[in-house]
Amino acid sequence: MSSLKPCVDALYEGVDRVAEIIPGLPKCEVLLIRLLLLTGGALQRDVEAKLKPFDLNDSDFRTLMMLYSSAEGSSTPSELCALAEQKPTNMTRITNLLAKRGLITRAHATHDRRQVVLKITAEGKRMVRQMLPPMFPEVISKFSCFNTTERKSFEHLLKKLALHLDSTDVAA
């Protein structure tokens, strides 16, 4: 991961300059948004680099993980689209790739032949079990600047923001 310090410094300087020009700029909120996006982008690039040896990108990985973590190891494309925040066309691309690699299967639902059900295969489960454990130390390391209480608070605050944004999207 490249150094974020110059970006953070430039961000603060830029927001300070804009605040001098435009009265009433909500500096704290602007900084929070930009810092979240900057941090999220850096984490995203790091995840993508970790997935590259497995010939997966983040969308493919999240889809596979959603199937892995579901109660029956299965879901429908429309459910996955909503959870993975993907458009149907991209979900089709993702599921085609995962199916071609033997990580998932497609079948018609028994209760409704029009509905497609995606299910993780034994090979898909094996890949997840192979991929995840080596990632644990680095994931833990990324948050080592926080103590346990701070990590739980950070998680709580991010969840609170996510749910608030969800409720403001509905109201708009």
Coordinates of C-alpha atoms in Angstrom, one line a residue:
M1 CA 0.0 0.0 0.0
S2 CA 1.4 3.4 -1.0
S3 CA 1.8 6.1 1.6
L4 CA -1.4 7.8 2.4
K5 CA 0.2 10.6 4.5
P6 CA 0.8 12.9 1.5
C7 CA -2.9 12.4 0.5
V8 CA -4.1 13.0 4.0
D9 CA -2.0 16.2 4.3
A10 CA -3.2 17.5 1.0
L11 CA -6.7 16.7 1.9
Y12 CA -6.6 18.8 5.1
E13 CA -4.8 21.6 3.3
G14 CA -7.4 21.6 0.5
V15 CA -10.4 21.6 2.8
D16 CA -8.9 24.4 4.9
R17 CA -8.4 26.5 1.7
V18 CA -12.0 25.8 0.5
A19 CA -13.3 26.7 4.0
E20 CA -11.6 30.1 3.7
I21 CA -13.3 30.7 0.4
I22 CA -16.7 29.2 1.0
P23 CA -18.3 30.2 4.4
G24 CA -20.2 27.5 6.2
L25 CA -18.3 24.6 4.7
P26 CA -19.0 21.6 7.0
K27 CA -15.2 20.9 7.4
C28 CA -15.5 18.0 9.8
E29 CA -18.1 16.2 7.7
V30 CA -16.2 16.8 4.4
L31 CA -13.1 15.5 6.0
L32 CA -14.9 12.4 7.3
I33 CA -16.3 11.6 3.9
R34 CA -13.0 12.1 2.1
L35 CA -11.0 10.2 4.8
L36 CA -13.5 7.3 4.5
L37 CA -13.2 7.3 0.7
L38 CA -9.4 7.5 0.8
T39 CA -9.1 4.8 3.4
G40 CA -11.7 2.6 1.7
G41 CA -9.9 3.0 -1.6
A42 CA -6.6 2.0 -0.1
L43 CA -8.1 -1.0 1.6
Q44 CA -9.9 -2.0 -1.6
R45 CA -6.7 -1.9 -3.6
D46 CA -5.0 -4.1 -0.9
V47 CA -7.8 -6.6 -1.0
E48 CA -7.7 -6.7 -4.8
A49 CA -3.9 -7.4 -4.6
K50 CA -4.5 -10.3 -2.2
L51 CA -7.2 -11.8 -4.5
K52 CA -5.1 -11.5 -7.6
P53 CA -3.2 -14.8 -7.1
F54 CA -6.6 -16.6 -6.9
D55 CA -7.7 -14.9 -10.2
L56 CA -10.6 -13.1 -8.4
N57 CA -11.5 -9.5 -7.9
D58 CA -13.4 -8.1 -4.9
S59 CA -16.9 -8.5 -6.5
D60 CA -16.2 -12.1 -7.3
F61 CA -14.8 -12.7 -3.8
R62 CA -17.8 -11.0 -2.1
T63 CA -20.2 -13.1 -4.1
L64 CA -18.4 -16.3 -3.3
M65 CA -18.3 -15.3 0.4
M66 CA -22.0 -14.5 0.5
L67 CA -22.7 -18.0 -0.8
Y68 CA -20.2 -19.5 1.6
S69 CA -21.7 -17.7 4.6
S70 CA -25.4 -18.3 3.7
A71 CA -27.2 -20.9 5.8
E72 CA -27.7 -23.4 2.9
G73 CA -24.7 -22.2 0.8
S74 CA -27.1 -20.9 -1.8
S75 CA -28.9 -17.8 -3.0
T76 CA -30.5 -16.3 -6.0
P77 CA -28.9 -13.8 -8.4
S78 CA -31.3 -11.1 -7.4
E79 CA -30.5 -11.5 -3.7
L80 CA -26.8 -11.4 -4.4
C81 CA -27.2 -8.3 -6.5
A82 CA -28.8 -6.5 -3.6
L83 CA -26.3 -7.7 -1.0
A84 CA -23.2 -7.2 -3.2
E85 CA -24.5 -3.9 -4.6
Q86 CA -24.1 -5.2 -8.2
K87 CA -26.2 -4.6 -11.3
P88 CA -27.7 -7.8 -12.8
T89 CA -25.4 -7.6 -15.8
N90 CA -22.3 -7.7 -13.6
M91 CA -23.8 -10.4 -11.4
T92 CA -24.3 -12.5 -14.5
R93 CA -20.6 -12.0 -15.4
I94 CA -19.5 -12.8 -11.9
T95 CA -21.6 -16.0 -11.6
N96 CA -20.6 -17.1 -15.1
L97 CA -16.9 -16.8 -14.0
L98 CA -17.5 -18.6 -10.7
A99 CA -19.5 -21.4 -12.4
K100 CA -16.9 -21.8 -15.2
R101 CA -14.3 -22.3 -12.5
G102 CA -16.4 -24.9 -10.7
L103 CA -16.8 -22.7 -7.5
I104 CA -20.6 -22.5 -7.8
T105 CA -23.4 -24.2 -9.6
R106 CA -26.6 -23.0 -11.1
A107 CA -29.9 -24.8 -11.0
H108 CA -33.6 -24.0 -11.3
A109 CA -35.5 -23.7 -8.0
T110 CA -37.8 -26.7 -7.3
H111 CA -40.6 -24.5 -6.2
D112 CA -40.4 -22.1 -9.2
R113 CA -38.6 -23.3 -12.3
R114 CA -38.2 -19.7 -13.5
Q115 CA -36.0 -18.9 -10.5
V116 CA -32.2 -19.7 -10.7
V117 CA -30.5 -20.8 -7.5
L118 CA -26.7 -20.4 -7.1
K119 CA -24.9 -22.8 -4.8
I120 CA -21.3 -22.9 -3.7
T121 CA -19.5 -26.2 -4.5
A122 CA -17.2 -28.2 -2.4
E123 CA -14.3 -26.7 -4.5
G124 CA -15.6 -23.2 -3.8
K125 CA -15.7 -24.0 -0.1
R126 CA -12.2 -25.4 -0.3
M127 CA -10.9 -22.3 -2.0
V128 CA -12.4 -20.0 0.7
R129 CA -10.9 -22.1 3.4
Q130 CA -7.5 -21.9 1.6
M131 CA -7.7 -18.1 1.0
L132 CA -9.0 -16.7 4.3
P133 CA -6.6 -17.9 7.0
P134 CA -3.5 -16.4 5.4
M135 CA -5.3 -13.0 5.3
F136 CA -6.1 -12.9 9.0
P137 CA -2.8 -11.6 10.3
E138 CA -2.7 -8.7 7.8
V139 CA -6.4 -7.8 8.5
I140 CA -5.6 -7.7 12.2
S141 CA -2.5 -5.6 11.6
K142 CA -4.4 -3.0 9.6
F143 CA -6.4 -2.2 12.7
S144 CA -3.5 -2.6 15.3
C145 CA -3.4 1.2 15.7
F146 CA -6.7 0.8 17.7
N147 CA -7.1 -1.0 21.0
T148 CA -10.0 -3.5 21.4
T149 CA -12.4 -0.8 22.8
E150 CA -11.5 1.6 19.9
R151 CA -12.1 -1.1 17.3
K152 CA -15.5 -2.0 18.7
S153 CA -16.4 1.7 18.9
F154 CA -15.2 2.2 15.3
E155 CA -17.2 -0.7 14.2
H156 CA -20.3 0.6 16.1
L157 CA -19.9 4.1 14.6
L158 CA -19.4 2.8 11.0
K159 CA -22.5 0.6 11.4
K160 CA -24.4 3.5 12.8
L161 CA -23.4 5.7 9.8
A162 CA -24.3 2.9 7.3
L163 CA -27.8 2.5 8.8
H164 CA -28.3 6.3 9.0
L165 CA -27.3 6.6 5.3
D166 CA -29.7 3.9 4.5
S167 CA -32.5 5.6 6.3
T168 CA -31.7 9.0 4.7
D169 CA -31.7 7.4 1.2
V170 CA -35.2 6.0 1.9
A171 CA -36.4 9.5 3.1
A172 CA -35.0 11.3 0.1

